[in-house]
Amino acid sequence: MAIQKGALIGCGFFAVNQMHGWRDTEGARIVAICDRDPARLRAVGDEFGITRRYTSAEDLFADGGFDFVDIATTVRSHRPLVELAARYGIPTICQKPIAPTMEDAKAMVAACAEAGVPLMVHENFRWQSPIRAAKAAIDSGAIGEVFWGRVSFRSAYDVYSGQPYLATGKRFIIEDLGIHALDIARYLFGDVASVTARTRRVNSRIVGEDVATMMLDHRRGITSVVDCSYATRLPVEPFPETLLEVDGSKGTLRLSQGYRLHVHSRDGTEVTDVEPRLLPWASPPWHNIQESVSLIQQHWVDCLRAGREPDTSGRDNLKTFALVEASYRSAAKGKTVPVEEFLG
Ligand code: NAD
Ligand code: 89Y
């Protein structure tokens, strides 16, 4: 079986997880890396034994010799790098958030479609094994027809020390973290017709909002609440667990702190431990996210081989990014916003 050769651009805080993930992935390996910061390039190159190193993405693509590219830079560089990859006809993974604006996001998806190259957004939270376990329980029919849900991420974990840019942007929690929770809501409850959102900044040392509450009207008639906060001090810090509450016609599902999945139906209540595996390179509390990186990267390779569109393709991710845009607009105007305004 042919090994897919990859190049990774952006050797920062999160890319180290992706590099570990690529080592685990069956059927792929990273052959070249790129970062405009020589110190970061050296650190990742040395740690993972990659000798082909570039400080310019243009030079990387011009030299070629790889089958796909994994873009792990921050949001401002996503569009130029994805468009560059499309010009070279290279299948591309792009980190979330796909872009700073819907216009950029649509242009990226269009560029890849025109070039005939697959584009997947690294939207990994729906790949977390506790979320997969919850989805399987819902799909089993155990709780009947779902009519209400909640996707909740509340924490006071210091994300700013590892990712200092999170404290400086005008937009923070919806764009950075809420985007994952909104994607999980789409994954579990289907596409969304309209959004009503409220935001707040509690931490005065940051620029953007660190608390957000969104109410989603799903097309299937389900109502969900997606709430996230980095200003919530709890007795036991839950970072980075996403908690779920799902009510159905025959029962209820709860994914509670400590990775406990409760499925309550007429037959009784089943409680399962769905704690993710601790991969050899992982470090709690990040192991939940780290496992999902490996899983989504394996999905990418499997899709590439099979010629299948990845679950979180660029095309799919426009619908998640539209929820981000709709949430900011709703919070700014104090009104319910139709998602179609961003997708039409
Ligand atoms: P970072 O700032 O630590 O790293 C980004 C790196 O990209 C830097 O080293 C920078 O020099 C390099 N870079 C930027 N533009 C470049 C360009 N044009 N060419 C070459 N190199 C370039 O950022 P990070 O915290 O690692 O975040 C990267 C992305 O990962 C962000 O979009 C963030 O939202 C995302 N992220 C995702 C998850 C997740 O679970 N999916 C978790 C954390 C961060
Ligand atoms: O950047 C964020 C993400 O995608 O997952 C958690 C995070 O690292 C901080 O909010």
Short mmCIF file of C-alpha atoms and ligand atoms in Angstrom, two decimals:
data_model
loop_
_atom_site.label_atom_id
_atom_site.label_comp_id
_atom_site.label_asym_id
_atom_site.label_seq_id
_atom_site.Cartn_x
_atom_site.Cartn_y
_atom_site.Cartn_z
CA MET A 1 0.00 0.00 0.00
CA ALA A 2 1.46 3.37 -1.07
CA ILE A 3 2.40 5.71 1.75
CA GLN A 4 0.97 9.24 1.40
CA LYS A 5 3.76 11.76 1.89
CA GLY A 6 2.81 14.94 3.70
CA ALA A 7 4.26 18.38 4.36
CA LEU A 8 3.32 20.38 7.45
CA ILE A 9 3.27 24.19 7.53
CA GLY A 10 3.34 25.93 10.91
CA CYS A 11 5.46 24.32 13.63
CA GLY A 12 3.86 26.05 16.63
CA PHE A 13 2.05 25.10 19.83
CA PHE A 14 -0.54 22.74 18.35
CA ALA A 15 1.42 21.34 15.41
CA VAL A 16 3.45 19.16 17.79
CA ASN A 17 0.26 17.14 18.43
CA GLN A 18 -0.29 16.82 14.69
CA MET A 19 3.30 15.64 14.18
CA HIS A 20 2.80 12.97 16.87
CA GLY A 21 -0.52 12.08 15.26
CA TRP A 22 1.14 11.62 11.86
CA ARG A 23 3.58 9.14 13.42
CA ASP A 24 0.56 7.06 14.53
CA THR A 25 -1.28 7.35 11.22
CA GLU A 26 -1.32 4.25 9.06
CA GLY A 27 -0.41 5.01 5.46
CA ALA A 28 1.10 8.50 5.85
CA ARG A 29 4.28 10.19 6.96
CA ILE A 30 5.56 13.76 7.05
CA VAL A 31 8.52 14.33 4.74
CA ALA A 32 8.92 18.13 4.92
CA ILE A 33 8.08 20.95 7.31
CA CYS A 34 7.84 24.72 7.03
CA ASP A 35 7.72 27.62 9.48
CA ARG A 36 8.80 31.19 8.93
CA ASP A 37 10.25 31.13 12.46
CA PRO A 38 13.61 29.28 12.20
CA ALA A 39 13.68 28.40 15.92
CA ARG A 40 10.30 26.64 15.77
CA LEU A 41 11.27 24.93 12.52
CA ARG A 42 14.45 23.60 14.13
CA ALA A 43 12.68 22.45 17.30
CA VAL A 44 10.06 20.40 15.42
CA GLY A 45 12.54 19.19 12.78
CA ASP A 46 14.92 17.93 15.46
CA GLU A 47 12.19 16.35 17.62
CA PHE A 48 10.63 14.43 14.72
CA GLY A 49 13.76 13.82 12.62
CA ILE A 50 12.57 15.79 9.55
CA THR A 51 15.48 17.05 7.46
CA ARG A 52 13.59 18.82 4.65
CA ARG A 53 12.92 22.20 6.29
CA TYR A 54 11.62 25.46 4.76
CA THR A 55 11.08 28.99 6.04
CA SER A 56 8.99 29.83 2.94
CA ALA A 57 5.83 28.00 1.88
CA GLU A 58 6.43 29.07 -1.74
CA ASP A 59 9.82 27.29 -1.69
CA LEU A 60 8.25 24.20 -0.11
CA PHE A 61 5.62 23.90 -2.86
CA ALA A 62 8.13 24.71 -5.60
CA ASP A 63 10.31 21.78 -4.45
CA GLY A 64 7.28 19.46 -4.10
CA GLY A 65 7.73 15.74 -3.46
CA PHE A 66 4.66 15.33 -1.22
CA ASP A 67 1.05 14.19 -1.74
CA PHE A 68 -0.77 16.42 0.77
CA VAL A 69 -0.18 19.43 3.00
CA ASP A 70 -1.24 19.98 6.61
CA ILE A 71 -1.62 23.70 7.42
CA ALA A 72 -1.24 24.26 11.17
CA THR A 73 -0.73 28.03 11.17
CA THR A 74 -3.06 30.60 12.78
CA VAL A 75 -6.12 31.93 10.96
CA ARG A 76 -4.73 34.94 9.04
CA SER A 77 -2.46 32.77 6.90
CA HIS A 78 -5.04 30.05 6.11
CA ARG A 79 -6.45 31.59 2.92
CA PRO A 80 -3.13 32.42 1.20
CA LEU A 81 -1.69 29.01 2.09
CA VAL A 82 -4.77 27.01 1.00
CA GLU A 83 -4.88 28.96 -2.27
CA LEU A 84 -1.19 28.28 -2.80
CA ALA A 85 -1.77 24.56 -2.24
CA ALA A 86 -4.70 24.64 -4.69
CA ARG A 87 -2.47 26.28 -7.33
CA TYR A 88 -0.06 23.37 -6.94
CA GLY A 89 -2.94 20.84 -7.01
CA ILE A 90 -2.07 19.50 -3.53
CA PRO A 91 -4.81 18.01 -1.27
CA THR A 92 -4.99 20.13 1.86
CA ILE A 93 -5.87 19.98 5.54
CA CYS A 94 -6.41 23.38 7.16
CA GLN A 95 -6.66 24.05 10.89
CA LYS A 96 -9.76 25.69 12.35
CA PRO A 97 -11.06 28.36 12.23
CA ILE A 98 -11.00 27.99 8.47
CA ALA A 99 -10.74 31.77 7.93
CA PRO A 100 -11.35 35.15 9.56
CA THR A 101 -14.39 35.87 7.35
CA MET A 102 -17.05 33.93 5.43
CA GLU A 103 -15.84 35.57 2.22
CA ASP A 104 -12.35 34.12 2.74
CA ALA A 105 -13.74 30.72 3.72
CA LYS A 106 -15.92 30.50 0.59
CA ALA A 107 -13.00 31.59 -1.62
CA MET A 108 -10.82 28.81 -0.15
CA VAL A 109 -13.47 26.14 -0.72
CA ALA A 110 -14.03 27.43 -4.27
CA ALA A 111 -10.28 27.47 -5.04
CA CYS A 112 -9.90 23.82 -3.99
CA ALA A 113 -13.06 22.78 -5.85
CA GLU A 114 -11.84 24.50 -9.04
CA ALA A 115 -8.43 22.84 -8.71
CA GLY A 116 -10.13 19.49 -8.02
CA VAL A 117 -8.23 18.99 -4.75
CA PRO A 118 -9.76 17.73 -1.49
CA LEU A 119 -9.87 20.20 1.41
CA MET A 120 -10.49 19.06 4.99
CA VAL A 121 -10.75 21.39 7.98
CA HIS A 122 -9.02 20.04 11.09
CA GLU A 123 -12.32 20.11 13.05
CA ASN A 124 -11.30 17.41 15.48
CA PHE A 125 -13.66 17.79 18.46
CA ARG A 126 -16.38 15.67 16.79
CA TRP A 127 -13.68 12.97 16.56
CA GLN A 128 -13.24 12.83 20.35
CA SER A 129 -14.11 9.30 21.44
CA PRO A 130 -16.60 10.38 24.17
CA ILE A 131 -18.50 12.43 21.54
CA ARG A 132 -18.45 9.43 19.16
CA ALA A 133 -19.78 7.21 21.97
CA ALA A 134 -22.62 9.67 22.63
CA LYS A 135 -23.49 9.81 18.91
CA ALA A 136 -23.54 5.99 18.73
CA ALA A 137 -25.88 5.84 21.73
CA ILE A 138 -28.25 8.39 20.15
CA ASP A 139 -28.15 6.54 16.80
CA SER A 140 -28.94 3.24 18.56
CA GLY A 141 -32.42 4.66 19.28
CA ALA A 142 -32.05 4.07 23.04
CA ILE A 143 -33.42 7.50 23.94
CA GLY A 144 -35.91 7.68 21.07
CA GLU A 145 -36.42 10.80 18.98
CA VAL A 146 -34.22 13.67 20.13
CA PHE A 147 -36.04 16.97 20.79
CA TRP A 148 -33.52 18.98 22.86
CA GLY A 149 -29.79 19.14 23.46
CA ARG A 150 -27.00 21.01 25.19
CA VAL A 151 -23.31 21.13 24.26
CA SER A 152 -21.36 22.75 27.06
CA PHE A 153 -17.72 23.71 27.58
CA ARG A 154 -17.07 25.70 30.77
CA SER A 155 -13.62 26.16 32.25
CA ALA A 156 -11.12 28.57 33.77
CA TYR A 157 -8.06 26.80 32.33
CA ASP A 158 -5.27 29.19 31.37
CA VAL A 159 -5.26 28.81 27.59
CA TYR A 160 -3.48 32.15 27.14
CA SER A 161 -0.04 30.97 28.26
CA GLY A 162 0.21 28.33 25.49
CA GLN A 163 -1.71 30.38 22.91
CA PRO A 164 -1.03 34.08 23.70
CA TYR A 165 -2.82 35.26 20.51
CA LEU A 166 -6.13 34.15 22.07
CA ALA A 167 -5.95 37.12 24.47
CA THR A 168 -5.41 39.72 21.74
CA GLY A 169 -8.08 39.12 19.07
CA LYS A 170 -11.35 41.07 18.87
CA ARG A 171 -13.07 37.69 18.57
CA PHE A 172 -12.17 34.98 21.06
CA ILE A 173 -14.22 32.15 22.47
CA ILE A 174 -16.81 31.60 19.73
CA GLU A 175 -14.19 31.67 16.96
CA ASP A 176 -11.61 29.60 18.87
CA LEU A 177 -13.55 27.10 20.99
CA GLY A 178 -17.25 27.66 20.42
CA ILE A 179 -16.63 26.68 16.80
CA HIS A 180 -15.91 23.12 17.99
CA ALA A 181 -19.01 23.02 20.20
CA LEU A 182 -21.16 24.39 17.36
CA ASP A 183 -19.74 21.70 15.07
CA ILE A 184 -20.61 19.02 17.66
CA ALA A 185 -24.17 20.40 17.78
CA ARG A 186 -24.39 20.04 13.98
CA TYR A 187 -22.87 16.55 14.18
CA LEU A 188 -25.39 15.38 16.79
CA PHE A 189 -28.53 17.33 15.91
CA GLY A 190 -28.16 18.25 12.23
CA ASP A 191 -27.98 21.52 10.34
CA VAL A 192 -29.22 24.77 11.78
CA ALA A 193 -31.76 27.30 10.54
CA SER A 194 -31.19 30.16 12.99
CA VAL A 195 -29.06 31.27 15.93
CA THR A 196 -29.68 33.49 18.95
CA ALA A 197 -26.52 34.38 20.89
CA ARG A 198 -25.28 36.41 23.84
CA THR A 199 -21.63 37.12 24.68
CA ARG A 200 -19.65 38.66 27.55
CA ARG A 201 -16.09 39.45 28.47
CA VAL A 202 -15.38 38.62 32.12
CA ASN A 203 -11.56 38.62 32.08
CA SER A 204 -10.51 42.26 31.69
CA ARG A 205 -6.99 41.29 30.57
CA ILE A 206 -8.21 39.94 27.23
CA VAL A 207 -9.72 41.76 24.24
CA GLY A 208 -12.45 39.41 23.01
CA GLU A 209 -15.43 37.65 24.58
CA ASP A 210 -14.69 34.76 26.96
CA VAL A 211 -18.30 33.72 27.60
CA ALA A 212 -20.91 32.87 24.96
CA THR A 213 -24.35 31.26 24.93
CA MET A 214 -26.00 30.24 21.68
CA MET A 215 -29.48 28.84 21.10
CA LEU A 216 -29.80 26.91 17.85
CA ASP A 217 -32.96 26.05 15.92
CA HIS A 218 -32.05 22.87 14.05
CA ARG A 219 -33.82 22.08 10.80
CA ARG A 220 -35.05 18.75 12.22
CA GLY A 221 -37.04 20.59 14.90
CA ILE A 222 -34.49 20.06 17.68
CA THR A 223 -33.58 23.04 19.89
CA SER A 224 -30.08 23.09 21.33
CA VAL A 225 -28.07 25.30 23.63
CA VAL A 226 -24.33 25.63 23.03
CA ASP A 227 -22.56 27.37 25.88
CA CYS A 228 -18.89 28.03 26.43
CA SER A 229 -16.83 29.93 28.95
CA TYR A 230 -13.20 30.43 29.94
CA ALA A 231 -14.29 32.39 33.03
CA THR A 232 -15.93 29.55 34.96
CA ARG A 233 -14.10 28.42 38.10
CA LEU A 234 -15.27 24.97 39.18
CA PRO A 235 -14.16 22.80 42.10
CA VAL A 236 -12.61 20.29 39.65
CA GLU A 237 -11.31 21.93 36.44
CA PRO A 238 -12.98 20.12 33.50
CA PHE A 239 -10.71 21.36 30.66
CA PRO A 240 -10.99 20.25 27.87
CA GLU A 241 -14.13 18.20 28.31
CA THR A 242 -17.25 18.97 26.29
CA LEU A 243 -20.33 17.95 28.27
CA LEU A 244 -23.60 16.89 26.69
CA GLU A 245 -27.25 16.75 27.66
CA VAL A 246 -29.66 15.18 25.19
CA ASP A 247 -33.37 14.60 25.79
CA GLY A 248 -35.33 12.16 23.62
CA SER A 249 -38.87 10.79 23.47
CA LYS A 250 -37.83 7.58 25.25
CA GLY A 251 -35.04 8.70 27.56
CA THR A 252 -32.06 10.93 28.17
CA LEU A 253 -28.33 10.95 27.59
CA ARG A 254 -25.78 12.82 29.67
CA LEU A 255 -22.02 13.03 29.06
CA SER A 256 -20.85 14.29 32.40
CA GLN A 257 -17.55 15.48 33.82
CA GLY A 258 -14.99 12.69 34.20
CA TYR A 259 -16.04 11.12 30.88
CA ARG A 260 -19.12 9.36 32.25
CA LEU A 261 -21.79 8.56 29.69
CA HIS A 262 -25.27 8.03 31.18
CA VAL A 263 -27.98 6.59 28.98
CA HIS A 264 -31.34 6.49 30.71
CA SER A 265 -34.23 4.64 29.07
CA ARG A 266 -37.22 2.49 30.00
CA ASP A 267 -34.78 -0.39 30.48
CA GLY A 268 -32.88 1.47 33.21
CA THR A 269 -29.77 3.63 33.39
CA GLU A 270 -26.49 2.53 31.90
CA VAL A 271 -23.34 4.40 32.95
CA THR A 272 -20.20 3.86 30.88
CA ASP A 273 -16.67 5.13 31.36
CA VAL A 274 -15.78 6.73 27.99
CA GLU A 275 -12.44 8.27 29.00
CA PRO A 276 -10.24 8.52 25.88
CA ARG A 277 -7.11 6.42 25.54
CA LEU A 278 -3.92 7.99 26.86
CA LEU A 279 -1.70 7.73 23.78
CA PRO A 280 2.01 7.22 24.62
CA TRP A 281 2.85 10.80 23.60
CA ALA A 282 -0.21 12.42 25.17
CA SER A 283 -0.34 14.50 28.34
CA PRO A 284 -3.51 14.91 30.44
CA PRO A 285 -5.68 16.92 30.44
CA TRP A 286 -5.02 17.33 26.68
CA HIS A 287 -5.27 13.58 25.93
CA ASN A 288 -8.90 13.90 24.84
CA ILE A 289 -7.98 16.44 22.14
CA GLN A 290 -4.75 14.62 21.31
CA GLU A 291 -6.52 11.32 20.61
CA SER A 292 -8.96 13.14 18.31
CA VAL A 293 -6.04 14.56 16.31
CA SER A 294 -4.84 11.04 15.55
CA LEU A 295 -8.36 9.94 14.64
CA ILE A 296 -9.10 12.81 12.25
CA GLN A 297 -5.71 12.45 10.56
CA GLN A 298 -6.36 8.73 10.00
CA HIS A 299 -9.77 9.68 8.57
CA TRP A 300 -8.03 12.07 6.13
CA VAL A 301 -5.70 9.36 4.85
CA ASP A 302 -8.54 6.82 4.58
CA CYS A 303 -10.62 9.33 2.59
CA LEU A 304 -7.69 10.30 0.36
CA ARG A 305 -7.11 6.64 -0.52
CA ALA A 306 -10.79 5.92 -1.10
CA GLY A 307 -11.43 9.14 -3.04
CA ARG A 308 -14.11 10.04 -0.45
CA GLU A 309 -15.00 13.53 0.83
CA PRO A 310 -13.87 13.87 4.47
CA ASP A 311 -16.63 14.38 7.06
CA THR A 312 -15.31 17.83 7.92
CA SER A 313 -14.50 18.88 4.35
CA GLY A 314 -14.17 22.58 3.53
CA ARG A 315 -17.68 22.41 2.05
CA ASP A 316 -19.10 20.91 5.25
CA ASN A 317 -17.18 23.33 7.45
CA LEU A 318 -18.76 26.38 5.80
CA LYS A 319 -21.95 25.35 7.63
CA THR A 320 -20.11 25.32 10.97
CA PHE A 321 -18.34 28.61 10.22
CA ALA A 322 -21.71 30.14 9.29
CA LEU A 323 -22.82 29.40 12.89
CA VAL A 324 -19.80 31.34 14.18
CA GLU A 325 -20.68 34.32 11.98
CA ALA A 326 -24.37 34.10 12.86
CA SER A 327 -23.52 33.97 16.59
CA TYR A 328 -21.41 37.13 16.44
CA ARG A 329 -24.07 38.95 14.41
CA SER A 330 -26.85 37.82 16.75
CA ALA A 331 -24.90 38.92 19.84
CA ALA A 332 -24.12 42.31 18.26
CA LYS A 333 -27.72 42.98 17.18
CA GLY A 334 -29.54 41.27 20.05
CA LYS A 335 -31.65 39.40 17.46
CA THR A 336 -32.16 35.90 16.09
CA VAL A 337 -30.14 35.48 12.89
CA PRO A 338 -30.97 33.09 10.02
CA VAL A 339 -27.92 31.01 9.09
CA GLU A 340 -28.90 31.25 5.41
CA GLU A 341 -27.68 34.90 5.47
CA PHE A 342 -24.14 33.52 5.45
CA LEU A 343 -24.53 30.48 3.20
CA GLY A 344 -26.66 31.88 0.39
P1 NAD B 1 1.20 29.14 16.98
O1 NAD B 1 1.22 30.61 16.84
O2 NAD B 1 1.81 28.52 18.20
O3 NAD B 1 1.87 28.44 15.71
C1 NAD B 1 1.65 28.88 14.41
C2 NAD B 1 2.95 28.76 13.67
O4 NAD B 1 2.72 29.04 12.30
C3 NAD B 1 4.03 29.74 14.14
O5 NAD B 1 5.19 29.04 14.49
C4 NAD B 1 4.24 30.68 12.95
O6 NAD B 1 5.56 31.12 12.82
C5 NAD B 1 3.82 29.79 11.79
N1 NAD B 1 3.34 30.52 10.60
C6 NAD B 1 2.37 31.45 10.53
N2 NAD B 1 2.18 31.86 9.26
C7 NAD B 1 3.06 31.18 8.49
C8 NAD B 1 3.33 31.15 7.11
N3 NAD B 1 2.67 31.91 6.23
N4 NAD B 1 4.30 30.30 6.67
C9 NAD B 1 4.98 29.52 7.53
N5 NAD B 1 4.76 29.50 8.86
C10 NAD B 1 3.80 30.32 9.35
O7 NAD B 1 -0.33 28.72 16.86
P2 NAD B 1 -1.04 27.38 17.43
O8 NAD B 1 -1.49 27.64 18.82
O9 NAD B 1 -0.19 26.20 17.15
O10 NAD B 1 -2.36 27.37 16.53
C11 NAD B 1 -2.32 27.03 15.17
C12 NAD B 1 -3.73 26.74 14.70
O11 NAD B 1 -4.19 25.60 15.40
C13 NAD B 1 -4.73 27.85 15.01
O12 NAD B 1 -5.57 28.04 13.89
C14 NAD B 1 -5.51 27.33 16.21
O13 NAD B 1 -6.85 27.80 16.25
C15 NAD B 1 -5.47 25.86 15.95
N6 NAD B 1 -5.64 25.01 17.15
C16 NAD B 1 -6.45 23.95 16.99
C17 NAD B 1 -6.69 23.11 18.05
C18 NAD B 1 -7.61 21.95 17.85
O14 NAD B 1 -7.93 21.22 18.76
N7 NAD B 1 -8.06 21.74 16.61
C19 NAD B 1 -6.09 23.36 19.30
C20 NAD B 1 -5.24 24.46 19.41
C21 NAD B 1 -5.02 25.29 18.31
O1 89Y B 2 -7.50 26.69 20.38
C1 89Y B 2 -8.41 25.88 21.09
C2 89Y B 2 -8.88 24.65 20.47
O2 89Y B 2 -9.10 24.51 19.28
O3 89Y B 2 -9.09 23.69 21.44
C3 89Y B 2 -8.79 24.19 22.72
C4 89Y B 2 -7.92 25.41 22.44
O4 89Y B 2 -6.57 25.00 22.42
C5 89Y B 2 -8.06 26.53 23.47
O5 89Y B 2 -9.35 27.04 23.47
#
